[in-house]
């Protein structure tokens, strides 16, 4: 089956390394190339300690990966040069309700948070989604899953488990039809909320009384000052943006439409990168729970298209022409 698959063109090759002679590999010490297709990537290295000719070089698979369920929406009419990015801060959590510092403590949603996630889903129900990224925390995962119950394509979000070979094998899907009706969900700790250190679990008002309002405000709203044993926004930004650039942005560049369900500070960090905000601008950025933001990735740029301001999705976003066509196709299939 694998051999047959490679009888046909499946993607493009990116070549990396140096050559000794122009147009020749006769003196290369190390070469590598990446084969990229829509759902498959493989890094291959040409490695040898000394000089190598075409017959002497050894091929070594460095890294190979394929998505079990990552298939672009078949009714999607958007151009490959354009893709949608949706950012959602999780719905209200039980500790949001109690006004406690939550950080990286794994707390679920309240009833209101569940309703916010469902409402968010209604507002993005006409926007194509091929992949979902969430943090490793349950409140973000619940938000993504609940939102997808409202999507008109009715695809099933499925969390991928690549933490071990056994986990990957045991979660394998063997039906092609089922794969087409699934959306892969990737969880990553790098998208977690900012870690609040010794403030986690403390009441925000009581903490202000204990340490002083100015000190607590500095911990919460400064860019580079962390709370005791915790992370600053700058530290959170370093991990969140690095993950976005390495794992999420390439998906958008390949034409995938991506939903990211995460947290106030990790999303502020990503928005800082998308909109090129300064450290002073990002600390004043507020994100409401359960309110999706839509960006369009096109020609290596991110364009913000807005967020819901009313109870219904129609008319909320300034749709691009491609997204408008996608919605029309959804309407045709529903009749």
Short mmCIF file of C-alpha atoms in Angstrom, two decimals:
data_model
loop_
_atom_site.label_atom_id
_atom_site.label_comp_id
_atom_site.label_asym_id
_atom_site.label_seq_id
_atom_site.Cartn_x
_atom_site.Cartn_y
_atom_site.Cartn_z
CA UNK A 1 0.00 0.00 0.00
CA UNK A 2 2.80 2.41 0.92
CA UNK A 3 4.71 1.56 -2.24
CA UNK A 4 1.66 2.18 -4.39
CA UNK A 5 1.05 5.52 -2.69
CA UNK A 6 4.46 6.79 -3.79
CA UNK A 7 3.92 5.94 -7.46
CA UNK A 8 2.08 9.23 -7.81
CA UNK A 9 3.16 12.81 -6.99
CA UNK A 10 2.14 13.60 -3.42
CA UNK A 11 3.70 16.95 -2.70
CA UNK A 12 6.78 19.12 -3.03
CA UNK A 13 10.37 18.67 -1.95
CA UNK A 14 12.32 21.27 -0.01
CA UNK A 15 16.09 20.72 -0.24
CA UNK A 16 18.44 21.85 2.53
CA UNK A 17 22.20 21.70 2.84
CA UNK A 18 25.26 22.60 0.76
CA UNK A 19 26.99 21.09 -2.22
CA UNK A 20 30.65 21.12 -3.10
CA UNK A 21 30.32 21.64 -6.86
CA UNK A 22 27.62 23.56 -8.68
CA UNK A 23 24.87 21.14 -9.60
CA UNK A 24 26.73 18.24 -7.98
CA UNK A 25 26.49 16.40 -4.70
CA UNK A 26 29.94 14.87 -5.05
CA UNK A 27 31.36 16.70 -2.03
CA UNK A 28 28.37 17.03 0.24
CA UNK A 29 28.86 16.17 3.87
CA UNK A 30 25.24 16.53 4.86
CA UNK A 31 22.10 16.99 2.82
CA UNK A 32 18.49 16.78 3.79
CA UNK A 33 15.18 17.27 2.14
CA UNK A 34 11.57 17.49 3.27
CA UNK A 35 8.74 15.93 1.31
CA UNK A 36 5.54 17.84 1.98
CA UNK A 37 2.03 16.95 0.94
CA UNK A 38 -1.36 17.94 2.26
CA UNK A 39 -1.43 15.35 5.02
CA UNK A 40 2.06 13.89 5.09
CA UNK A 41 5.56 15.16 5.77
CA UNK A 42 8.84 13.30 5.84
CA UNK A 43 12.32 14.60 6.57
CA UNK A 44 15.11 12.64 4.91
CA UNK A 45 18.80 13.15 5.51
CA UNK A 46 21.73 12.31 3.25
CA UNK A 47 24.44 11.69 5.82
CA UNK A 48 28.08 10.68 5.52
CA UNK A 49 31.17 11.52 7.52
CA UNK A 50 33.34 12.15 4.44
CA UNK A 51 32.72 12.87 0.79
CA UNK A 52 29.83 11.07 -0.81
CA UNK A 53 28.81 10.25 -4.33
CA UNK A 54 25.33 9.36 -5.41
CA UNK A 55 26.00 5.67 -4.78
CA UNK A 56 27.63 6.20 -1.42
CA UNK A 57 25.08 8.45 0.26
CA UNK A 58 22.81 6.91 2.82
CA UNK A 59 19.17 7.82 3.19
CA UNK A 60 17.95 8.11 6.74
CA UNK A 61 14.41 8.98 7.74
CA UNK A 62 14.74 11.68 10.38
CA UNK A 63 11.09 12.33 11.07
CA UNK A 64 7.90 11.19 9.43
CA UNK A 65 4.41 12.17 10.38
CA UNK A 66 0.92 11.94 9.03
CA UNK A 67 -2.37 13.11 10.42
CA UNK A 68 -4.93 10.42 11.07
CA UNK A 69 -7.86 12.69 10.42
CA UNK A 70 -6.47 15.90 8.92
CA UNK A 71 -8.47 16.36 5.74
CA UNK A 72 -9.42 19.68 4.26
CA UNK A 73 -13.17 20.23 4.04
CA UNK A 74 -14.26 18.77 0.67
CA UNK A 75 -16.85 21.47 0.08
CA UNK A 76 -14.40 24.24 0.84
CA UNK A 77 -14.26 26.66 -2.06
CA UNK A 78 -11.65 29.01 -0.62
CA UNK A 79 -8.36 29.55 -2.36
CA UNK A 80 -5.30 27.70 -1.13
CA UNK A 81 -3.75 31.13 -0.61
CA UNK A 82 -6.41 32.00 1.98
CA UNK A 83 -7.20 30.28 5.27
CA UNK A 84 -9.23 31.07 8.37
CA UNK A 85 -7.88 31.29 11.92
CA UNK A 86 -10.38 31.37 14.79
CA UNK A 87 -9.26 32.19 18.32
CA UNK A 88 -11.54 31.48 21.30
CA UNK A 89 -10.83 32.11 24.95
CA UNK A 90 -12.43 29.34 27.01
CA UNK A 91 -15.81 29.89 28.64
CA UNK A 92 -16.16 30.84 32.29
CA UNK A 93 -14.50 28.34 34.63
CA UNK A 94 -15.48 27.42 38.18
CA UNK A 95 -12.57 29.47 39.49
CA UNK A 96 -13.43 32.44 37.27
CA UNK A 97 -16.81 32.33 39.00
CA UNK A 98 -15.17 32.27 42.42
CA UNK A 99 -12.71 35.07 41.48
CA UNK A 100 -9.68 32.88 42.14
CA UNK A 101 -6.31 32.95 40.37
CA UNK A 102 -6.46 29.88 38.15
CA UNK A 103 -3.34 29.81 35.99
CA UNK A 104 -2.36 26.24 35.13
CA UNK A 105 -4.72 24.57 37.61
CA UNK A 106 -7.02 22.29 35.61
CA UNK A 107 -10.52 23.59 36.38
CA UNK A 108 -13.68 22.80 34.31
CA UNK A 109 -16.33 25.18 32.99
CA UNK A 110 -19.36 26.46 34.84
CA UNK A 111 -22.85 26.13 33.39
CA UNK A 112 -22.42 29.66 32.10
CA UNK A 113 -19.10 28.65 30.56
CA UNK A 114 -20.79 25.74 28.79
CA UNK A 115 -23.43 28.12 27.41
CA UNK A 116 -20.72 30.55 26.27
CA UNK A 117 -18.91 27.77 24.42
CA UNK A 118 -22.12 26.67 22.68
CA UNK A 119 -22.91 30.26 21.72
CA UNK A 120 -19.40 30.66 20.34
CA UNK A 121 -19.98 27.55 18.26
CA UNK A 122 -23.13 29.03 16.75
CA UNK A 123 -21.21 32.13 15.73
CA UNK A 124 -18.53 30.17 13.87
CA UNK A 125 -20.87 27.50 12.47
CA UNK A 126 -20.47 28.79 8.89
CA UNK A 127 -16.68 29.08 8.96
CA UNK A 128 -14.58 26.13 7.69
CA UNK A 129 -12.50 24.27 10.29
CA UNK A 130 -9.96 21.57 9.36
CA UNK A 131 -7.90 21.37 12.55
CA UNK A 132 -8.26 22.33 16.20
CA UNK A 133 -5.51 23.23 18.67
CA UNK A 134 -6.21 23.55 22.38
CA UNK A 135 -4.19 23.80 25.55
CA UNK A 136 -3.77 20.74 27.76
CA UNK A 137 -6.31 22.16 30.22
CA UNK A 138 -9.88 20.84 30.35
CA UNK A 139 -11.63 24.23 30.19
CA UNK A 140 -10.10 24.98 26.78
CA UNK A 141 -10.80 21.47 25.51
CA UNK A 142 -14.43 21.61 26.69
CA UNK A 143 -14.85 24.95 24.92
CA UNK A 144 -13.57 23.57 21.61
CA UNK A 145 -15.64 20.39 21.80
CA UNK A 146 -18.86 22.16 22.77
CA UNK A 147 -18.38 24.81 20.08
CA UNK A 148 -18.01 22.14 17.41
CA UNK A 149 -21.37 20.57 18.31
CA UNK A 150 -22.92 23.64 16.65
CA UNK A 151 -20.97 23.55 13.40
CA UNK A 152 -23.05 22.90 10.31
CA UNK A 153 -20.64 20.34 8.87
CA UNK A 154 -21.32 18.09 11.91
CA UNK A 155 -17.79 16.70 11.91
CA UNK A 156 -16.58 14.99 15.09
CA UNK A 157 -13.60 16.56 16.90
CA UNK A 158 -11.20 13.81 17.99
CA UNK A 159 -8.22 14.38 20.28
CA UNK A 160 -5.03 12.95 18.80
CA UNK A 161 -2.79 10.92 21.11
CA UNK A 162 0.82 10.89 19.98
CA UNK A 163 2.41 10.82 23.43
CA UNK A 164 3.58 7.26 22.88
CA UNK A 165 3.63 4.66 20.14
CA UNK A 166 1.02 2.62 21.97
CA UNK A 167 -1.27 5.62 22.47
CA UNK A 168 -1.03 6.46 18.77
CA UNK A 169 -1.72 2.86 17.75
CA UNK A 170 -4.64 2.39 20.11
CA UNK A 171 -6.34 5.58 18.91
CA UNK A 172 -5.95 4.76 15.21
CA UNK A 173 -9.02 5.18 12.99
CA UNK A 174 -9.38 2.45 10.35
CA UNK A 175 -12.39 3.76 8.43
CA UNK A 176 -11.69 6.19 5.60
CA UNK A 177 -15.26 7.49 5.70
CA UNK A 178 -15.02 8.11 9.44
CA UNK A 179 -11.75 10.01 8.98
CA UNK A 180 -13.43 12.31 6.47
CA UNK A 181 -16.09 13.15 9.06
CA UNK A 182 -13.54 13.87 11.80
CA UNK A 183 -11.46 16.87 12.81
CA UNK A 184 -8.13 16.29 14.59
CA UNK A 185 -7.70 18.07 17.92
CA UNK A 186 -4.11 18.68 19.03
CA UNK A 187 -3.50 19.52 22.70
CA UNK A 188 -0.37 21.40 23.74
CA UNK A 189 0.81 22.61 27.14
CA UNK A 190 2.52 25.53 25.40
CA UNK A 191 -0.95 27.03 24.85
CA UNK A 192 -1.76 26.80 28.57
CA UNK A 193 -2.67 29.82 30.61
CA UNK A 194 0.10 31.85 32.17
CA UNK A 195 1.34 30.06 35.30
CA UNK A 196 0.51 32.28 38.28
CA UNK A 197 2.87 30.58 40.71
CA UNK A 198 2.09 31.15 44.38
CA UNK A 199 -1.06 33.12 43.50
CA UNK A 200 -2.86 30.07 42.09
CA UNK A 201 -5.94 29.26 44.14
CA UNK A 202 -5.91 32.58 46.00
CA UNK A 203 -8.88 34.96 45.96
CA UNK A 204 -8.04 38.02 43.87
CA UNK A 205 -9.58 40.54 46.27
CA UNK A 206 -7.97 38.96 49.33
CA UNK A 207 -4.62 38.89 47.55
CA UNK A 208 -4.91 42.61 46.80
CA UNK A 209 -5.63 43.29 50.47
CA UNK A 210 -2.65 41.18 51.49
CA UNK A 211 -0.02 42.48 49.07
CA UNK A 212 -1.56 45.80 48.06
CA UNK A 213 -3.56 46.70 44.97
CA UNK A 214 -0.58 48.22 43.15
CA UNK A 215 1.58 45.13 43.61
CA UNK A 216 -1.14 42.73 42.45
CA UNK A 217 -1.95 44.99 39.50
CA UNK A 218 1.73 44.93 38.54
CA UNK A 219 1.81 41.12 38.69
CA UNK A 220 -1.36 40.83 36.61
CA UNK A 221 -0.92 43.60 34.04
CA UNK A 222 2.82 44.19 33.56
CA UNK A 223 4.55 42.55 30.63
CA UNK A 224 7.79 41.34 32.18
CA UNK A 225 7.20 41.11 35.96
CA UNK A 226 6.14 37.63 37.15
CA UNK A 227 4.24 36.84 40.35
CA UNK A 228 6.16 34.84 42.99
CA UNK A 229 7.36 31.55 41.41
CA UNK A 230 5.19 32.23 38.36
CA UNK A 231 5.37 33.43 34.75
CA UNK A 232 5.25 36.94 33.38
CA UNK A 233 3.24 37.63 30.23
CA UNK A 234 6.56 37.82 28.40
CA UNK A 235 7.48 34.30 29.54
CA UNK A 236 4.05 32.98 28.55
CA UNK A 237 4.39 34.71 25.18
CA UNK A 238 7.73 33.07 24.44
CA UNK A 239 6.31 29.54 24.67
CA UNK A 240 2.89 30.26 23.11
CA UNK A 241 4.20 32.20 20.10
CA UNK A 242 7.02 29.72 19.50
CA UNK A 243 4.46 26.90 19.37
CA UNK A 244 2.17 28.91 17.10
CA UNK A 245 4.97 29.64 14.64
CA UNK A 246 6.25 26.06 14.61
CA UNK A 247 3.00 24.07 14.60
CA UNK A 248 -0.02 26.24 13.75
CA UNK A 249 1.21 28.78 11.24
CA UNK A 250 2.50 26.09 8.81
CA UNK A 251 -1.00 24.57 8.78
CA UNK A 252 -2.47 27.93 7.81
CA UNK A 253 0.19 28.39 5.13
CA UNK A 254 -0.78 25.02 3.64
CA UNK A 255 -4.43 26.09 3.36
CA UNK A 256 -5.82 24.52 6.54
CA UNK A 257 -8.50 26.39 8.49
CA UNK A 258 -7.66 26.33 12.18
CA UNK A 259 -9.51 26.85 15.45
CA UNK A 260 -7.44 27.63 18.56
CA UNK A 261 -9.19 27.35 21.94
CA UNK A 262 -6.94 28.59 24.70
CA UNK A 263 -6.63 31.19 27.47
CA UNK A 264 -6.53 34.92 28.06
CA UNK A 265 -2.75 35.29 28.28
CA UNK A 266 -1.69 32.69 25.73
CA UNK A 267 -4.14 34.17 23.22
CA UNK A 268 -3.05 37.73 24.01
CA UNK A 269 0.47 36.57 23.25
CA UNK A 270 -0.55 35.12 19.89
CA UNK A 271 -2.55 38.25 19.01
CA UNK A 272 0.52 40.32 19.89
CA UNK A 273 2.39 38.34 17.23
CA UNK A 274 -0.43 38.45 14.65
CA UNK A 275 -1.05 42.18 14.96
CA UNK A 276 2.52 43.19 15.84
CA UNK A 277 1.47 44.85 19.07
CA UNK A 278 3.97 46.44 21.42
CA UNK A 279 4.42 45.25 25.00
CA UNK A 280 2.46 48.30 26.14
CA UNK A 281 -0.41 47.63 23.74
CA UNK A 282 -0.78 43.96 24.66
CA UNK A 283 -1.09 44.53 28.41
CA UNK A 284 -4.25 46.58 27.81
CA UNK A 285 -5.78 43.96 25.51
CA UNK A 286 -8.88 42.32 27.03
CA UNK A 287 -10.45 39.11 25.74
CA UNK A 288 -13.94 38.08 26.80
CA UNK A 289 -14.64 34.43 27.64
CA UNK A 290 -16.30 32.46 24.85
CA UNK A 291 -16.05 35.19 22.21
CA UNK A 292 -14.39 34.04 18.95
CA UNK A 293 -12.05 36.22 16.92
CA UNK A 294 -11.63 35.60 13.18
CA UNK A 295 -8.41 36.21 11.25
CA UNK A 296 -7.70 35.54 7.59
CA UNK A 297 -4.25 34.35 6.61
CA UNK A 298 -3.41 35.43 3.09
CA UNK A 299 -0.14 36.24 1.32
CA UNK A 300 1.83 35.62 4.52
CA UNK A 301 -0.22 38.22 6.42
CA UNK A 302 -2.94 38.02 9.08
CA UNK A 303 -6.01 40.21 8.68
CA UNK A 304 -8.42 40.60 11.57
CA UNK A 305 -12.03 40.25 10.43
CA UNK A 306 -13.77 40.96 13.72
CA UNK A 307 -15.66 39.24 16.50
CA UNK A 308 -19.33 38.74 17.36
CA UNK A 309 -21.14 41.74 18.76
CA UNK A 310 -24.66 40.36 18.73
CA UNK A 311 -26.59 37.23 19.65
CA UNK A 312 -26.62 35.85 16.09
CA UNK A 313 -23.80 34.91 13.73
CA UNK A 314 -25.10 36.30 10.39
CA UNK A 315 -23.67 39.70 9.60
CA UNK A 316 -21.18 39.59 12.47
CA UNK A 317 -18.05 39.00 10.41
CA UNK A 318 -16.97 40.92 7.36
CA UNK A 319 -16.67 37.72 5.35
CA UNK A 320 -14.18 37.43 2.53
CA UNK A 321 -15.57 36.38 -0.84
CA UNK A 322 -14.23 32.85 -0.35
CA UNK A 323 -15.91 32.44 3.05
CA UNK A 324 -19.16 33.77 1.61
CA UNK A 325 -18.99 31.10 -1.11
CA UNK A 326 -18.32 28.43 1.54
CA UNK A 327 -21.41 29.50 3.44
CA UNK A 328 -23.51 29.38 0.27
CA UNK A 329 -22.34 25.80 -0.30
CA UNK A 330 -23.40 24.92 3.24
CA UNK A 331 -26.82 26.40 2.56
CA UNK A 332 -27.18 24.32 -0.61
CA UNK A 333 -26.31 21.09 1.21
CA UNK A 334 -28.81 21.81 3.96
CA UNK A 335 -31.74 22.10 1.53
#
